[in-house]
XYZ file of N, CA and C in Angstrom:
666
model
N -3.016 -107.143 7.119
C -1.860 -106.635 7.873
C -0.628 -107.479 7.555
N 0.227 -106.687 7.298
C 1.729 -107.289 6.951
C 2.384 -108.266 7.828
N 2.883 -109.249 7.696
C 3.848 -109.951 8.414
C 4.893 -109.160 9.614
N 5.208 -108.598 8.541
C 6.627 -107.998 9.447
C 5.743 -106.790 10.307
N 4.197 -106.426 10.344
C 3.495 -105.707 11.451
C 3.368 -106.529 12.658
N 3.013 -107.747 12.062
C 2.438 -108.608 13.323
C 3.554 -109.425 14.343
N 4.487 -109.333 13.353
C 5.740 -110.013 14.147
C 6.447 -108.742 15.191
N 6.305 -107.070 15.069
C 6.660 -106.145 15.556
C 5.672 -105.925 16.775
N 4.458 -106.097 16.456
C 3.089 -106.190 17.603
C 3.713 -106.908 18.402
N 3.561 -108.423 18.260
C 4.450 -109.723 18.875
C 5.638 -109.284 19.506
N 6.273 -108.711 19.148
C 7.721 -108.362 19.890
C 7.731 -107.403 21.107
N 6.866 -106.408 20.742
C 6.487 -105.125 21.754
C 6.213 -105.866 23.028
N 4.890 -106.694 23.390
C 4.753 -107.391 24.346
C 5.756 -107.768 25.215
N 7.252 -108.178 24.807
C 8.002 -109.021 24.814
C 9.112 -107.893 25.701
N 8.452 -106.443 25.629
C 9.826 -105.766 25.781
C 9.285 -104.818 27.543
N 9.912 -105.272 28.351
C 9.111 -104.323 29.701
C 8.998 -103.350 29.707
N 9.834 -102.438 28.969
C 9.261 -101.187 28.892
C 8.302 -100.391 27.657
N 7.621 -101.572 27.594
C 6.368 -101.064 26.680
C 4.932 -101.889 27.289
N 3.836 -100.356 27.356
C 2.996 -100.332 28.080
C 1.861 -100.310 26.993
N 0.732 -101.413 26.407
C -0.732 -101.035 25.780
C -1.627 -102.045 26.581
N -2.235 -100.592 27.468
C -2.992 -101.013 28.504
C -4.923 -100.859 27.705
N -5.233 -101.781 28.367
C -6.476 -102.323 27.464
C -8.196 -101.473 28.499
N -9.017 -101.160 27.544
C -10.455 -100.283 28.630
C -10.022 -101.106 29.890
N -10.631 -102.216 30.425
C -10.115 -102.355 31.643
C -9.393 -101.950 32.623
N -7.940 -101.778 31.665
C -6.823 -101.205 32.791
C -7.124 -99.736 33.123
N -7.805 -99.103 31.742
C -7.640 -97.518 31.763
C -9.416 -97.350 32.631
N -10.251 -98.399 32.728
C -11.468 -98.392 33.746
C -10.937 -98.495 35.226
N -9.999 -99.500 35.405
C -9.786 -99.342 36.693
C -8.529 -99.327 37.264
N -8.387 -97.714 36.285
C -7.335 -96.841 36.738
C -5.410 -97.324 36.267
N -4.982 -97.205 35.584
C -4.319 -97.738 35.136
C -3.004 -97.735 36.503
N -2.138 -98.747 36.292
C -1.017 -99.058 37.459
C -0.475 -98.065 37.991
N 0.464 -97.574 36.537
C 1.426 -96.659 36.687
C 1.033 -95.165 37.215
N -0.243 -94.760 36.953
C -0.742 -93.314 37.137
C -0.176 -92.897 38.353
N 0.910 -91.928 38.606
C 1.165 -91.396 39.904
C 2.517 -92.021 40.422
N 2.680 -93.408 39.727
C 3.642 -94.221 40.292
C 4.883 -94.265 38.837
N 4.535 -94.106 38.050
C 5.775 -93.873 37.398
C 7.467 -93.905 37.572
N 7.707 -92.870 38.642
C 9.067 -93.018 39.093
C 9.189 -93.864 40.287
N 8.389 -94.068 41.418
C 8.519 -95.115 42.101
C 8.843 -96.991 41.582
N 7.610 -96.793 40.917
C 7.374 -98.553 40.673
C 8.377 -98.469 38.846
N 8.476 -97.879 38.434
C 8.753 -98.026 37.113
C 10.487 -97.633 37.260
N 10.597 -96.273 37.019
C 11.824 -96.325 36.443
C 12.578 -96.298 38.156
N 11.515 -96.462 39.522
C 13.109 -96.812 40.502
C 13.864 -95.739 40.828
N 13.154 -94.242 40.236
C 13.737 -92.867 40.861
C 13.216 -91.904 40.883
N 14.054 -90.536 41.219
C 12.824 -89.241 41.557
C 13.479 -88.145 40.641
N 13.927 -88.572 39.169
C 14.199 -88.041 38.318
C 12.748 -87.169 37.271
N 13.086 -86.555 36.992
C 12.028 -85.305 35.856
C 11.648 -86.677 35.109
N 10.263 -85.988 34.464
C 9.779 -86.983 33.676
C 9.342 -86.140 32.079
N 9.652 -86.546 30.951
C 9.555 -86.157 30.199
C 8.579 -86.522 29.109
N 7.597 -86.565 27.850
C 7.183 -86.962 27.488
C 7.229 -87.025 25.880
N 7.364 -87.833 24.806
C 7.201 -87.164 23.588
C 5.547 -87.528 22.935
N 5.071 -87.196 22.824
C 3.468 -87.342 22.026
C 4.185 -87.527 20.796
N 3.159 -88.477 20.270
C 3.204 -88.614 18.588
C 4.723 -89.002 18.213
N 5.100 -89.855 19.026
C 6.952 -90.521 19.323
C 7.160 -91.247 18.139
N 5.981 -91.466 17.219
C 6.268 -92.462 15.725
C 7.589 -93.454 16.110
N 8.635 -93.179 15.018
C 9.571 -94.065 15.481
C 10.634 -94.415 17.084
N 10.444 -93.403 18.154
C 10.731 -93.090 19.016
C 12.539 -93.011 19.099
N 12.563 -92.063 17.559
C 14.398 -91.732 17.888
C 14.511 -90.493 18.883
N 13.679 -89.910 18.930
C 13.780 -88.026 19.849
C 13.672 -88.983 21.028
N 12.783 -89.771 21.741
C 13.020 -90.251 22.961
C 13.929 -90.887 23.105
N 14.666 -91.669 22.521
C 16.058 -92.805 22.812
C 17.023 -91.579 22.511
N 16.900 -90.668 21.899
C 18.371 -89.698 21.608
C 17.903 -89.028 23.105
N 17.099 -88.249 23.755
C 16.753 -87.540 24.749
C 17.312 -88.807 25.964
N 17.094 -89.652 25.446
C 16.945 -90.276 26.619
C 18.670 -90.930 27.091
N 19.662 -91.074 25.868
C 20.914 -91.071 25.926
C 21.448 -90.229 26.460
N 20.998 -88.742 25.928
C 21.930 -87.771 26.737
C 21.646 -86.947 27.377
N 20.370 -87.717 28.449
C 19.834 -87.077 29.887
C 19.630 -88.575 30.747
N 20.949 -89.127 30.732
C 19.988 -90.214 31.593
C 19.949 -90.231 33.283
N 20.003 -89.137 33.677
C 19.566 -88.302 34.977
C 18.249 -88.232 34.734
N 17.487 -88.140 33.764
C 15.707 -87.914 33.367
C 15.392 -89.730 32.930
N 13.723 -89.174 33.360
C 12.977 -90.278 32.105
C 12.461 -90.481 31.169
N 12.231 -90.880 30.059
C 10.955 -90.996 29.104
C 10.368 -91.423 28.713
N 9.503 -91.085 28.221
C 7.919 -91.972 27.814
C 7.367 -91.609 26.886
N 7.774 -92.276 25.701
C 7.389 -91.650 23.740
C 5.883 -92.189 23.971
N 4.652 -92.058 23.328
C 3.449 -92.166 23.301
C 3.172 -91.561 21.928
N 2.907 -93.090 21.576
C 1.741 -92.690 20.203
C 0.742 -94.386 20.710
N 0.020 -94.222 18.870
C -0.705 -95.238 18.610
C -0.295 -95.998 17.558
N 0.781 -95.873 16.883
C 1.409 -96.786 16.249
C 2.254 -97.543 16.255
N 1.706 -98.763 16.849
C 2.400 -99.609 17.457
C 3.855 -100.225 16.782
N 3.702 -100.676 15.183
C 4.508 -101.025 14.995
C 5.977 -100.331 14.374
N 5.677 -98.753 14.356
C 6.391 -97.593 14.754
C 7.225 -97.522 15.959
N 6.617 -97.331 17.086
C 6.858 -97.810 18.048
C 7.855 -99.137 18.753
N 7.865 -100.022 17.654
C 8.851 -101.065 17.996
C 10.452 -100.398 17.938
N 10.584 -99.888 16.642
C 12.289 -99.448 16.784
C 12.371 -98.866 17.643
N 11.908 -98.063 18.520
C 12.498 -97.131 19.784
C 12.458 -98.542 20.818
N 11.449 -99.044 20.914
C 11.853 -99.870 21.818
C 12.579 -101.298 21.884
N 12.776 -101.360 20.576
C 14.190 -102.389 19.907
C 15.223 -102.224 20.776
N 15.521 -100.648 19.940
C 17.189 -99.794 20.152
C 17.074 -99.733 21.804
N 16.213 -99.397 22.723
C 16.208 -99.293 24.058
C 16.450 -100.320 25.001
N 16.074 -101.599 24.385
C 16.011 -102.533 25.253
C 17.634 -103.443 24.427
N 18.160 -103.099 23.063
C 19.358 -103.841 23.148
C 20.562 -102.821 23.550
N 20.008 -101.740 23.980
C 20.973 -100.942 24.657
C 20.815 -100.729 25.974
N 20.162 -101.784 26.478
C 19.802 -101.800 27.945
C 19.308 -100.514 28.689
N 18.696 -99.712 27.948
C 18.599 -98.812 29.101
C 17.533 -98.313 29.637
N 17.603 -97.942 30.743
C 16.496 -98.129 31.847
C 15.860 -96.780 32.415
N 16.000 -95.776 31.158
C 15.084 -94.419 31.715
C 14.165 -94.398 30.689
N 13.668 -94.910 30.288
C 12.363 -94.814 28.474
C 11.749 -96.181 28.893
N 10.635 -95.458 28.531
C 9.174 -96.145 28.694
C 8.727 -96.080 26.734
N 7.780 -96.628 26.915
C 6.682 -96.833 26.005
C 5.487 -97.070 25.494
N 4.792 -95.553 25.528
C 3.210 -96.017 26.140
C 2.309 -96.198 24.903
N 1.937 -97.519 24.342
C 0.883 -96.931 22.571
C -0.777 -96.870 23.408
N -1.276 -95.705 22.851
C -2.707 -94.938 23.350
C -2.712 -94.099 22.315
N -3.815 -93.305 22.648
C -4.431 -91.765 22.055
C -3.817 -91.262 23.309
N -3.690 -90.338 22.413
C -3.084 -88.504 23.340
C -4.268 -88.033 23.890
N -5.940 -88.385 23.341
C -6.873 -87.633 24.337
C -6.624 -88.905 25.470
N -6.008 -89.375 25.896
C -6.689 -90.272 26.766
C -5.094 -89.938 27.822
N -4.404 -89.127 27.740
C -3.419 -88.918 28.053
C -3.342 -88.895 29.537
N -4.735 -88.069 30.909
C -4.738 -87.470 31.596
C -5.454 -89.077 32.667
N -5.898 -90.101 31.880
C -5.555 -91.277 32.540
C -4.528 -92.461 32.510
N -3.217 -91.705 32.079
C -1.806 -92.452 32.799
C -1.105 -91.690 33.529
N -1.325 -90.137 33.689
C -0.453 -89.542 34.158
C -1.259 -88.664 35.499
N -0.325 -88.774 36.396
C -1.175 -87.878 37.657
C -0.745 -86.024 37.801
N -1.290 -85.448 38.203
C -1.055 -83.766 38.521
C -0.193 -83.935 38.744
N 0.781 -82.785 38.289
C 2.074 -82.411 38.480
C 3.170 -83.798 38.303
N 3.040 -84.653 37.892
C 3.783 -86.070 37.232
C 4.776 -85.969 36.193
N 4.390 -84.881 35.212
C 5.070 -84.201 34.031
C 5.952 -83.486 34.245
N 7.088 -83.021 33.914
C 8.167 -82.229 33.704
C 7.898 -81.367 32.301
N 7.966 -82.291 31.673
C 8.315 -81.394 30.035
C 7.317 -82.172 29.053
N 6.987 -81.586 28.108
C 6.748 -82.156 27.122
C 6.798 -81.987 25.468
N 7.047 -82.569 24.800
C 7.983 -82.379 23.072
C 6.438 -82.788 22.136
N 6.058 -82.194 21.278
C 5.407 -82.819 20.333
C 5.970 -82.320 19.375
N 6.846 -83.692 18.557
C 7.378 -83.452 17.885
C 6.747 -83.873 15.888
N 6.887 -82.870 15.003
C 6.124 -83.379 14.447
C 4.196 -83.753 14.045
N 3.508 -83.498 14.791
C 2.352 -84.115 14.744
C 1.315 -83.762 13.266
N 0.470 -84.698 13.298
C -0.159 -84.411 12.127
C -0.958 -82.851 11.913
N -0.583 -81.687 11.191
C -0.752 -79.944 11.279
C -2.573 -80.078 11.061
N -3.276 -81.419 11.003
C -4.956 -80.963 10.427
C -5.123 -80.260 9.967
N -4.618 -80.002 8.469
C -4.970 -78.322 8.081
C -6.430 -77.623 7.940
N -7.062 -78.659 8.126
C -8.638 -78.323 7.789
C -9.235 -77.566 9.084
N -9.787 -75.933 9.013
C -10.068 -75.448 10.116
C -11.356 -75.960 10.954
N -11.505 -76.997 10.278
C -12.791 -77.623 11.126
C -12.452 -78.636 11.880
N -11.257 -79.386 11.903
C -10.397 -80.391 12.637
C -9.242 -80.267 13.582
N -9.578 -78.327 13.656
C -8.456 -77.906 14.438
C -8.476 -78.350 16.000
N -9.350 -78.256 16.476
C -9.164 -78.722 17.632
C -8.957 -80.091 17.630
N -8.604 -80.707 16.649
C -7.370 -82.229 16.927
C -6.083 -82.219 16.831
N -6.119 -80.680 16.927
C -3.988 -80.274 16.621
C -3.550 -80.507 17.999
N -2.627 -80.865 18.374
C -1.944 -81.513 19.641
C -1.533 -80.260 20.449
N -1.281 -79.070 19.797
C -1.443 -77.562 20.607
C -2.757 -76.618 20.173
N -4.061 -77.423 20.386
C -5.001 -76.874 20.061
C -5.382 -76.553 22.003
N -6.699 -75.699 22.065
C -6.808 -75.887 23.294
C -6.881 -76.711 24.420
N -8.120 -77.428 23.944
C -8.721 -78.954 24.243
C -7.036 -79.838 24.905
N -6.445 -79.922 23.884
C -5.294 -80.855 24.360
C -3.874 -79.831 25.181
N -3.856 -78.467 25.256
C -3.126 -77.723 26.238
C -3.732 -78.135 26.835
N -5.207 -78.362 27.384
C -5.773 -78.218 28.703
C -5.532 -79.987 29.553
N -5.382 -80.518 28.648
C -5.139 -81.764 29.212
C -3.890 -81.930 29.544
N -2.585 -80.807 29.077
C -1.209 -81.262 29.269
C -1.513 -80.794 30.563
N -1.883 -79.619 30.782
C -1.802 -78.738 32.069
C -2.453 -79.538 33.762
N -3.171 -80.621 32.944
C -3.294 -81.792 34.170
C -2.738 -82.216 34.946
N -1.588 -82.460 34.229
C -0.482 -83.544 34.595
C 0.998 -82.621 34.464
N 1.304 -81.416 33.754
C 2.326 -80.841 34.179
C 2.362 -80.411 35.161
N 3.797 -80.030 35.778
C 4.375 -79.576 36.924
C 3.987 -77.957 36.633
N 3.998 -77.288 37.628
C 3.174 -75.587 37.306
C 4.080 -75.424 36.712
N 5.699 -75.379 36.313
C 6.382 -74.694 35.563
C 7.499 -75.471 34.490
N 5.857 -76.561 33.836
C 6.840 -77.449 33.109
C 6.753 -76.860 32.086
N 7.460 -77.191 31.059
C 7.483 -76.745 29.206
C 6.945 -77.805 28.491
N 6.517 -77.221 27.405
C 6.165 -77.749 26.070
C 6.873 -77.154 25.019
N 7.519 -78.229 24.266
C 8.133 -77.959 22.814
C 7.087 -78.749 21.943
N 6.839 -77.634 20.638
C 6.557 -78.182 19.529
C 7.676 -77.823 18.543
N 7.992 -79.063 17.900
C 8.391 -79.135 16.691
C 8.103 -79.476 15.004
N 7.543 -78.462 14.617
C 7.056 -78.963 12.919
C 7.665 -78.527 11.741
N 7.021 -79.264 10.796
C 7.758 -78.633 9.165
C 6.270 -77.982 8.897
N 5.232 -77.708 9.844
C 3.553 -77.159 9.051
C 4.053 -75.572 9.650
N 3.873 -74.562 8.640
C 3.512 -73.370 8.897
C 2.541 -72.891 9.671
N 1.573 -73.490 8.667
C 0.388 -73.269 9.588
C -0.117 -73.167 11.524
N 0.607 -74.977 11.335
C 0.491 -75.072 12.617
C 1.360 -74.427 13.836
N 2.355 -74.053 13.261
C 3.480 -72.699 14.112
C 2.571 -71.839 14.621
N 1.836 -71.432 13.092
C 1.179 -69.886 13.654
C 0.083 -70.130 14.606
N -0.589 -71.317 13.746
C -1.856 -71.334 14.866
C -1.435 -71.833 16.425
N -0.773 -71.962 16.630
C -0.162 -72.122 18.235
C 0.599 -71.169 18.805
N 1.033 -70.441 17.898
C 1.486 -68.907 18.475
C 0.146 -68.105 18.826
N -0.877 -68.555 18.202
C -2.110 -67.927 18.284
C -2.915 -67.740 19.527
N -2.527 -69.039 19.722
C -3.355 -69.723 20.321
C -2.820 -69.800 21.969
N -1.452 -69.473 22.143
C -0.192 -68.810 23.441
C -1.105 -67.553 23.115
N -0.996 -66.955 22.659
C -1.139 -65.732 22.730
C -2.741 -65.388 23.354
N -3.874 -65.948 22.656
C -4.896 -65.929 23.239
C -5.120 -66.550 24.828
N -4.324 -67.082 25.230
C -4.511 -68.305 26.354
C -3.450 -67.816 27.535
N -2.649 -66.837 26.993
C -1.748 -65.936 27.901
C -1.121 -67.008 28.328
N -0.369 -67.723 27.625
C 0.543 -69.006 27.791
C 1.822 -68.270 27.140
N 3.234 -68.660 28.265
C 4.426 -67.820 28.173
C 5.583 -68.443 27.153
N 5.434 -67.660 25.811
C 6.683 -67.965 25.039
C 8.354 -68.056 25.350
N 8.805 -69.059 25.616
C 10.501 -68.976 26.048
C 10.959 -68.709 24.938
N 10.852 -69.724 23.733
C 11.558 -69.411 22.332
C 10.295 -69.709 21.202
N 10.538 -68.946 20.023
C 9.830 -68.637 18.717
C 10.648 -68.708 17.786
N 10.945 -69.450 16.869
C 11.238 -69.410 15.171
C 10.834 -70.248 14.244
N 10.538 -69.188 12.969
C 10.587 -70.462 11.974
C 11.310 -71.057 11.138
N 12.498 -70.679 11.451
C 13.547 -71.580 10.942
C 14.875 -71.645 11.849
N 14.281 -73.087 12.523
C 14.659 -73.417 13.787
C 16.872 -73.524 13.477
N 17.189 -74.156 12.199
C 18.436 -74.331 12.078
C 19.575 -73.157 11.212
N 18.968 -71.817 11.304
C 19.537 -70.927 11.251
C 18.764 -69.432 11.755
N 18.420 -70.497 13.273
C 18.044 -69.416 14.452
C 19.300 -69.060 15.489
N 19.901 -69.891 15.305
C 21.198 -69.411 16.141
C 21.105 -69.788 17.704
N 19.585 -70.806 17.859
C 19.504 -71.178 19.140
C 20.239 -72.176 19.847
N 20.828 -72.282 20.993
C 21.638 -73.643 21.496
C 20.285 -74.380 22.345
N 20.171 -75.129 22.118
C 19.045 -75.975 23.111
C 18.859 -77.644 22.668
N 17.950 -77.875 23.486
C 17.638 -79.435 23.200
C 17.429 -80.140 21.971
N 16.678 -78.514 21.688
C 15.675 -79.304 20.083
C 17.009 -79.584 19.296
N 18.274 -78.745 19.496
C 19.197 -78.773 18.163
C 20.208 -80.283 17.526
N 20.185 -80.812 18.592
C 20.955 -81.774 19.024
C 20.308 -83.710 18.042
N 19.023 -83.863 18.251
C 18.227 -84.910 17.486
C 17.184 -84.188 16.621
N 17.534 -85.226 15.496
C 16.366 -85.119 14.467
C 15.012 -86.492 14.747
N 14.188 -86.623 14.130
C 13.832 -87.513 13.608
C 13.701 -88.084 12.532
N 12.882 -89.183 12.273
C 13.183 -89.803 10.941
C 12.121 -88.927 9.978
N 11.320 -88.292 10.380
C 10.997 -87.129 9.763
C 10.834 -85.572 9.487
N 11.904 -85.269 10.650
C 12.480 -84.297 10.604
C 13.813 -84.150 9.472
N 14.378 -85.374 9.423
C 15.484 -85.016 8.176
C 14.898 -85.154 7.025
N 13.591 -86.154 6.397
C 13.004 -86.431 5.988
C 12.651 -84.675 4.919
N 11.870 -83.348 5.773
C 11.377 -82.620 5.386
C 13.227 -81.737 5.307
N 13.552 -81.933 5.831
C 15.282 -81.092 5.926
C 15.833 -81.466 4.357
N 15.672 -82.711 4.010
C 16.270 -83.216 2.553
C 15.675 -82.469 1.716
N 14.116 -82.126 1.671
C 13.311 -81.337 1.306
C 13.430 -79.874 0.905
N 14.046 -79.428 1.729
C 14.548 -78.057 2.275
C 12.971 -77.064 2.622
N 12.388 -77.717 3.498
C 11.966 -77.489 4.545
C 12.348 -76.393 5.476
N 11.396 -75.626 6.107
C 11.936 -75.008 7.239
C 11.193 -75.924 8.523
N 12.063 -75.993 9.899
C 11.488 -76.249 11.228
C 11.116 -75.010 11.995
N 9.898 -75.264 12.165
C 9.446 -74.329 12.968
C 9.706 -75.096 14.112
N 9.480 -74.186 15.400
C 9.901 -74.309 16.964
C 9.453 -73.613 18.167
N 8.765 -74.009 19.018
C 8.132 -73.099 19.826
C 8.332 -73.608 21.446
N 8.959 -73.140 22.578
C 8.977 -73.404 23.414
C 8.236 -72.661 24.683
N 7.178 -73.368 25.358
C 6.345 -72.477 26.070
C 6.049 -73.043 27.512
N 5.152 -71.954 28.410
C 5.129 -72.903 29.404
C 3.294 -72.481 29.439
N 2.965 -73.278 30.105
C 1.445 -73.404 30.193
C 0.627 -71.997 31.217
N -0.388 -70.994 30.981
C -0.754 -70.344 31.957
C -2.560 -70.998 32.315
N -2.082 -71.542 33.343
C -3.223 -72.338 34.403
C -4.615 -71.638 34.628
């Protein structure tokens, strides 16, 4: 492991709003579960989430220009994970969290109805149909958002995988889960919304490319 990994590990610790809670904590029940806006961010603002937050620019940009909301980027790469919480903590600001875990393990930090929204932005498309149910809008993991969302929270996905567009249109569709917005080419859809506003570092990444973004905004049926 690289230097400049272990010195970013080292730093995370260092920053309060980053959370890698160890079996123990997640055995006996982790702090925050339920308490989030009380003990943490100090209000009774929406709570937002990004899965698979890699460098965590969609949460620090979300989190600049909603800071009436909160957020909480979540991946497992920790030293990914440091620049969002670099830029957050030398910009002092106090609505973004930072949780490094697995996404299956999602439904022990967060309590019923705790969620507002949630973004997966990006995630790895598994193209292999035998690994589908590790796609982050596969069933298995809708059913775990639907834990912890509010009955009428949203989910955005954002990708450059075809595939994975369709198979989650598929997969709304089988599950009678309610489409707000559909395209696959999110930047000459003509939509005004959240998604339009931040990229990530691999969202421009596939854009240089000339890439299309697919985009799907839905809400969960229980």
């Amino acid at each position: 492991m690289g230097k400049n990994k272990l010195a970013r590990f080292a730093e995370n610790l260092t920053f309060d709003n980053f959370f890698q809670p160890n079996y123990e904590d997640i055995k006996n029940g982790f702090v925050l579960k339920g308490k989030w806006r009380s003990d943490f961010f100090k209000n009774n603002n929406p709570i937002i989430l990004e899965l698979g937050c890699g460098k965590g620019e969609y949460s620090v940009g979300l989190a600049k220009r909603y800071p009436d909301k909160n957020f909480i980027g979540i991946d497992i790469k920790g030293a990914r994970m440091w620049r969002g919480c670099k830029t957050s903590n030398d910009d002092n600001m106090n609505n973004i969290a930072f949780l490094r875990t697995r996404i299956e393990l999602i439904e022990f930090y967060f309590d019923e109805y705790e969620v507002d929204e949630i973004w997966v932005t990006f995630p790895d498309p598994q193209p292999r149909r035998i690994k589908e149910n590790k796609r982050l809008t596969s069933p298995p993991f809708l059913a775990r958002y639907a834990n912890i969302l509010k009955t009428d929270g949203i989910v955005h996905l954002k990708t450059d995988a075809f595939i994975l567009y369709l198979y989650t249109l598929e997969v709304i569709e089988e599950y009678k889960h309610k489409i707000l917005i559909s395209t696959n080419d999110l930047y000459n859809s003509g939509i005004e919304d959240d998604v339009m506003g931040i990229q990530t570092f691999y969202e421009q990444m596939f854009l240089e490319q000339g890439k299309r973004i697919n985009y799907i905004k839905f809400q969960l049926n229980r």
